[in-house]
Amino acid sequence: SAVISQKPSRDICQRGTSLTIQCQVDSQVTMMFWYRQQPGQSLTLIATANQGSEATYESGFVIDKFPISRPNLTFSTLTVSNMSPEDSSIYLCSVQGGVTEAFFGQGTRLTVV
Amino acid sequence: RKEVEQDPGPFNVPEGATVAFNCTYSNSASQSFFWYRQDCRKEPKLLMSVYSSGNEDGRFTAQLNRASQYISLLIRDSKLSDSATYLCVVNAAGGGNKLTFGTGTQLKVEL
């Protein structure tokens, strides 16, 4: 199993600003995943973050909007840039053991006003 | 067509009832299947993996039908604490570690 500490747990931000979300894992992992869960929706994968290389973004998500850092095997950040109200969502980081169980951080509930 | 489809519910059932959820997936190459549980304002957590032969864990039974590309979850003797959203999860097309989540089925167990 893995324990993931994600922060902040929630934030209210002004449009046009940026927010950086941090995830710390209690063990070394090769890949970390960032998801978005919009109200009433399921989880949508934003990108996969590998240590030592650029993140791989899913269709509809771009690096300029969601820059990701992965400085080591236990830590990653996701920045939501130039925010608009449409970015209001829950953002979750995740790690997996191969194709088996996925473990999630507690989520960051973002409201953009 | 969505990659993973679920009836969003809500399913309102009395305590002690048996309830079943179905989920369909579009990609026949999918290899791994899971049910996750998500409580309100919480992160998803694995409920159980779904194996080809079907598997049971206490009151919960999961089944996979590859021919029809659907997965089911059966909950017997529902408890109030079973109230949550149940997410059907499939590994993405082409394998690898990407997971595709259904929109979830909301269950409310009532007295």
GROMACS .gro file of C-alpha atoms in nm:
model
  224
    1SER     CA    1   0.000   0.000   0.000
    2ALA     CA    2   0.097   0.365  -0.026
    3VAL     CA    3   0.010   0.668   0.179
    4ILE     CA    4  -0.018   0.994  -0.010
    5SER     CA    5  -0.026   1.333   0.151
    6GLN     CA    6  -0.183   1.595  -0.073
    7LYS     CA    7  -0.214   1.965  -0.004
    8PRO     CA    8  -0.384   2.200   0.006
    9SER     CA    9  -0.706   2.015   0.080
   10ARG     CA   10  -0.908   2.305  -0.053
   11ASP     CA   11  -0.864   2.657  -0.184
   12ILE     CA   12  -1.066   2.943  -0.321
   13CYS     CA   13  -0.875   3.134  -0.586
   14GLN     CA   14  -0.927   3.441  -0.799
   15ARG     CA   15  -0.953   3.392  -1.173
   16GLY     CA   16  -0.631   3.453  -1.356
   17THR     CA   17  -0.413   3.327  -1.072
   18SER     CA   18  -0.234   2.993  -1.039
   19LEU     CA   19  -0.241   2.723  -0.773
   20THR     CA   20   0.021   2.457  -0.710
   21ILE     CA   21  -0.090   2.129  -0.556
   22GLN     CA   22   0.164   1.905  -0.386
   23CYS     CA   23   0.168   1.530  -0.337
   24GLN     CA   24   0.409   1.342  -0.115
   25VAL     CA   25   0.421   0.962  -0.120
   26ASP     CA   26   0.558   0.753   0.165
   27SER     CA   27   0.752   0.526  -0.072
   28GLN     CA   28   0.938   0.558  -0.400
   29VAL     CA   29   0.720   0.516  -0.706
   30THR     CA   30   0.802   0.534  -1.074
   31MET     CA   31   0.481   0.693  -1.196
   32MET     CA   32   0.240   0.934  -1.040
   33PHE     CA   33  -0.093   1.026  -1.190
   34TRP     CA   34  -0.295   1.344  -1.172
   35TYR     CA   35  -0.672   1.334  -1.209
   36ARG     CA   36  -0.952   1.586  -1.218
   37GLN     CA   37  -1.300   1.515  -1.088
   38GLN     CA   38  -1.553   1.778  -1.185
   39PRO     CA   39  -1.879   1.808  -0.991
   40GLY     CA   40  -2.099   1.505  -1.048
   41GLN     CA   41  -1.843   1.349  -1.280
   42SER     CA   42  -1.593   1.070  -1.255
   43LEU     CA   43  -1.217   1.095  -1.257
   44THR     CA   44  -1.043   1.212  -1.571
   45LEU     CA   45  -0.671   1.155  -1.610
   46ILE     CA   46  -0.481   1.478  -1.671
   47ALA     CA   47  -0.128   1.345  -1.702
   48THR     CA   48   0.121   1.083  -1.596
   49ALA     CA   49   0.434   1.210  -1.423
   50ASN     CA   50   0.758   1.013  -1.442
   51GLN     CA   51   1.065   1.111  -1.249
   52GLY     CA   52   1.335   1.253  -1.470
   53SER     CA   53   1.122   1.310  -1.778
   54GLU     CA   54   0.842   1.534  -1.895
   55ALA     CA   55   0.491   1.443  -1.799
   56THR     CA   56   0.267   1.274  -2.053
   57TYR     CA   57  -0.059   1.462  -2.100
   58GLU     CA   58  -0.394   1.320  -2.201
   59SER     CA   59  -0.602   1.459  -2.481
   60GLY     CA   60  -0.751   1.792  -2.384
   61PHE     CA   61  -0.482   1.879  -2.130
   62VAL     CA   62  -0.169   2.081  -2.208
   63ILE     CA   63   0.150   2.155  -2.023
   64ASP     CA   64   0.105   2.532  -2.033
   65LYS     CA   65  -0.220   2.502  -1.843
   66PHE     CA   66  -0.121   2.217  -1.609
   67PRO     CA   67   0.257   2.217  -1.562
   68ILE     CA   68   0.380   1.923  -1.357
   69SER     CA   69   0.702   1.873  -1.169
   70ARG     CA   70   0.847   1.541  -1.055
   71PRO     CA   71   1.179   1.617  -0.888
   72ASN     CA   72   1.217   1.279  -0.719
   73LEU     CA   73   1.048   0.943  -0.673
   74THR     CA   74   0.830   1.050  -0.380
   75PHE     CA   75   0.704   1.394  -0.476
   76SER     CA   76   0.511   1.571  -0.750
   77THR     CA   77   0.332   1.900  -0.804
   78LEU     CA   78   0.054   2.002  -1.038
   79THR     CA   79  -0.005   2.368  -1.113
   80VAL     CA   80  -0.337   2.494  -1.241
   81SER     CA   81  -0.243   2.807  -1.433
   82ASN     CA   82  -0.439   3.116  -1.527
   83MET     CA   83  -0.746   2.977  -1.359
   84SER     CA   84  -1.102   3.031  -1.469
   85PRO     CA   85  -1.426   2.919  -1.301
   86GLU     CA   86  -1.430   2.616  -1.534
   87ASP     CA   87  -1.123   2.488  -1.349
   88SER     CA   88  -1.326   2.452  -1.030
   89SER     CA   89  -1.293   2.085  -0.953
   90ILE     CA   90  -1.134   1.828  -0.729
   91TYR     CA   91  -0.778   1.740  -0.824
   92LEU     CA   92  -0.635   1.407  -0.711
   93CYS     CA   93  -0.291   1.256  -0.731
   94SER     CA   94  -0.249   0.881  -0.745
   95VAL     CA   95   0.007   0.605  -0.751
   96GLN     CA   96  -0.041   0.247  -0.863
   97GLY     CA   97   0.120  -0.087  -0.817
   98GLY     CA   98   0.139  -0.190  -1.181
   99VAL     CA   99  -0.214  -0.245  -1.309
  100THR     CA  100  -0.342  -0.324  -0.966
  101GLU     CA  101  -0.468  -0.109  -0.686
  102ALA     CA  102  -0.450   0.269  -0.722
  103PHE     CA  103  -0.398   0.481  -0.413
  104PHE     CA  104  -0.515   0.840  -0.403
  105GLY     CA  105  -0.433   1.151  -0.213
  106GLN     CA  106  -0.715   1.312  -0.021
  107GLY     CA  107  -0.784   1.550  -0.307
  108THR     CA  108  -0.772   1.926  -0.349
  109ARG     CA  109  -1.109   2.097  -0.378
  110LEU     CA  110  -1.054   2.406  -0.591
  111THR     CA  111  -1.306   2.685  -0.634
  112VAL     CA  112  -1.226   2.965  -0.877
  113VAL     CA  113  -1.419   3.287  -0.834
  114ARG     CA  114  -1.979   0.594  -2.667
  115LYS     CA  115  -1.804   0.630  -2.330
  116GLU     CA  116  -1.522   0.390  -2.254
  117VAL     CA  117  -1.685   0.288  -1.927
  118GLU     CA  118  -2.056   0.335  -1.867
  119GLN     CA  119  -2.257   0.305  -1.550
  120ASP     CA  120  -2.608   0.389  -1.440
  121PRO     CA  121  -2.557   0.694  -1.216
  122GLY     CA  122  -2.850   0.605  -0.990
  123PRO     CA  123  -2.919   0.687  -0.718
  124PHE     CA  124  -3.024   0.344  -0.603
  125ASN     CA  125  -3.227   0.385  -0.285
  126VAL     CA  126  -3.263   0.053  -0.106
  127PRO     CA  127  -3.373  -0.053   0.242
  128GLU     CA  128  -3.125  -0.196   0.485
  129GLY     CA  129  -3.084  -0.568   0.428
  130ALA     CA  130  -3.169  -0.554   0.060
  131THR     CA  131  -2.962  -0.701  -0.220
  132VAL     CA  132  -2.856  -0.457  -0.489
  133ALA     CA  133  -2.668  -0.508  -0.815
  134PHE     CA  134  -2.478  -0.264  -1.031
  135ASN     CA  135  -2.367  -0.319  -1.388
  136CYS     CA  136  -2.098  -0.152  -1.587
  137THR     CA  137  -2.013  -0.184  -1.956
  138TYR     CA  138  -1.680  -0.113  -2.120
  139SER     CA  139  -1.613  -0.043  -2.485
  140ASN     CA  140  -1.261  -0.172  -2.541
  141SER     CA  141  -1.240  -0.547  -2.575
  142ALA     CA  142  -0.862  -0.530  -2.518
  143SER     CA  143  -0.908  -0.419  -2.157
  144GLN     CA  144  -0.740  -0.658  -1.918
  145SER     CA  145  -0.798  -0.544  -1.562
  146PHE     CA  146  -1.121  -0.450  -1.392
  147PHE     CA  147  -1.201  -0.305  -1.054
  148TRP     CA  148  -1.474  -0.166  -0.835
  149TYR     CA  149  -1.383   0.139  -0.629
  150ARG     CA  150  -1.586   0.302  -0.358
  151GLN     CA  151  -1.597   0.678  -0.312
  152ASP     CA  152  -1.757   0.831  -0.008
  153CYS     CA  153  -1.884   1.186  -0.024
  154ARG     CA  154  -1.597   1.436  -0.035
  155LYS     CA  155  -1.341   1.156  -0.005
  156GLU     CA  156  -1.094   0.997  -0.243
  157PRO     CA  157  -1.177   0.667  -0.418
  158LYS     CA  158  -1.061   0.348  -0.253
  159LEU     CA  159  -1.038   0.000  -0.399
  160LEU     CA  160  -1.333  -0.220  -0.308
  161MET     CA  161  -1.234  -0.524  -0.506
  162SER     CA  162  -1.067  -0.643  -0.822
  163VAL     CA  163  -1.277  -0.835  -1.073
  164TYR     CA  164  -1.144  -1.165  -1.199
  165SER     CA  165  -1.260  -1.368  -1.497
  166SER     CA  166  -1.377  -1.644  -1.268
  167GLY     CA  167  -1.571  -1.403  -1.051
  168ASN     CA  168  -1.481  -1.329  -0.692
  169GLU     CA  169  -1.652  -1.282  -0.362
  170ASP     CA  170  -1.553  -1.087  -0.055
  171GLY     CA  171  -1.802  -1.120   0.225
  172ARG     CA  172  -2.125  -0.955   0.115
  173PHE     CA  173  -1.976  -0.836  -0.213
  174THR     CA  174  -1.957  -1.038  -0.533
  175ALA     CA  175  -1.799  -0.917  -0.855
  176GLN     CA  176  -1.836  -1.080  -1.194
  177LEU     CA  177  -1.689  -1.023  -1.538
  178ASN     CA  178  -1.850  -1.113  -1.867
  179ARG     CA  179  -1.591  -1.062  -2.138
  180ALA     CA  180  -1.818  -1.170  -2.423
  181SER     CA  181  -2.069  -0.899  -2.338
  182GLN     CA  182  -1.808  -0.661  -2.200
  183TYR     CA  183  -1.974  -0.593  -1.873
  184ILE     CA  184  -1.885  -0.610  -1.506
  185SER     CA  185  -2.123  -0.647  -1.219
  186LEU     CA  186  -2.117  -0.585  -0.846
  187LEU     CA  187  -2.366  -0.751  -0.613
  188ILE     CA  188  -2.409  -0.633  -0.256
  189ARG     CA  189  -2.605  -0.858  -0.025
  190ASP     CA  190  -2.758  -0.763   0.309
  191SER     CA  191  -2.699  -0.391   0.251
  192LYS     CA  192  -2.583  -0.184   0.544
  193LEU     CA  193  -2.627   0.185   0.603
  194SER     CA  194  -2.250   0.214   0.579
  195ASP     CA  195  -2.260   0.083   0.222
  196SER     CA  196  -2.403   0.419   0.111
  197ALA     CA  197  -2.146   0.560  -0.128
  198THR     CA  198  -2.068   0.598  -0.495
  199TYR     CA  199  -1.934   0.285  -0.663
  200LEU     CA  200  -1.694   0.342  -0.949
  201CYS     CA  201  -1.632   0.087  -1.222
  202VAL     CA  202  -1.269   0.106  -1.332
  203VAL     CA  203  -1.099  -0.052  -1.630
  204ASN     CA  204  -0.738  -0.039  -1.737
  205ALA     CA  205  -0.705   0.176  -2.047
  206ALA     CA  206  -0.689   0.048  -2.401
  207GLY     CA  207  -0.348  -0.090  -2.481
  208GLY     CA  208  -0.281  -0.193  -2.125
  209GLY     CA  209  -0.021  -0.010  -1.924
  210ASN     CA  210  -0.108   0.162  -1.603
  211LYS     CA  211  -0.378   0.402  -1.716
  212LEU     CA  212  -0.714   0.351  -1.554
  213THR     CA  213  -1.046   0.465  -1.697
  214PHE     CA  214  -1.317   0.544  -1.447
  215GLY     CA  215  -1.691   0.520  -1.493
  216THR     CA  216  -1.904   0.806  -1.366
  217GLY     CA  217  -2.010   0.600  -1.068
  218THR     CA  218  -2.335   0.461  -0.932
  219GLN     CA  219  -2.470   0.622  -0.621
  220LEU     CA  220  -2.614   0.391  -0.356
  221LYS     CA  221  -2.823   0.507  -0.063
  222VAL     CA  222  -2.915   0.248   0.195
  223GLU     CA  223  -3.202   0.358   0.415
  224LEU     CA  224  -3.359   0.238   0.739
   0.00000   0.00000   0.00000
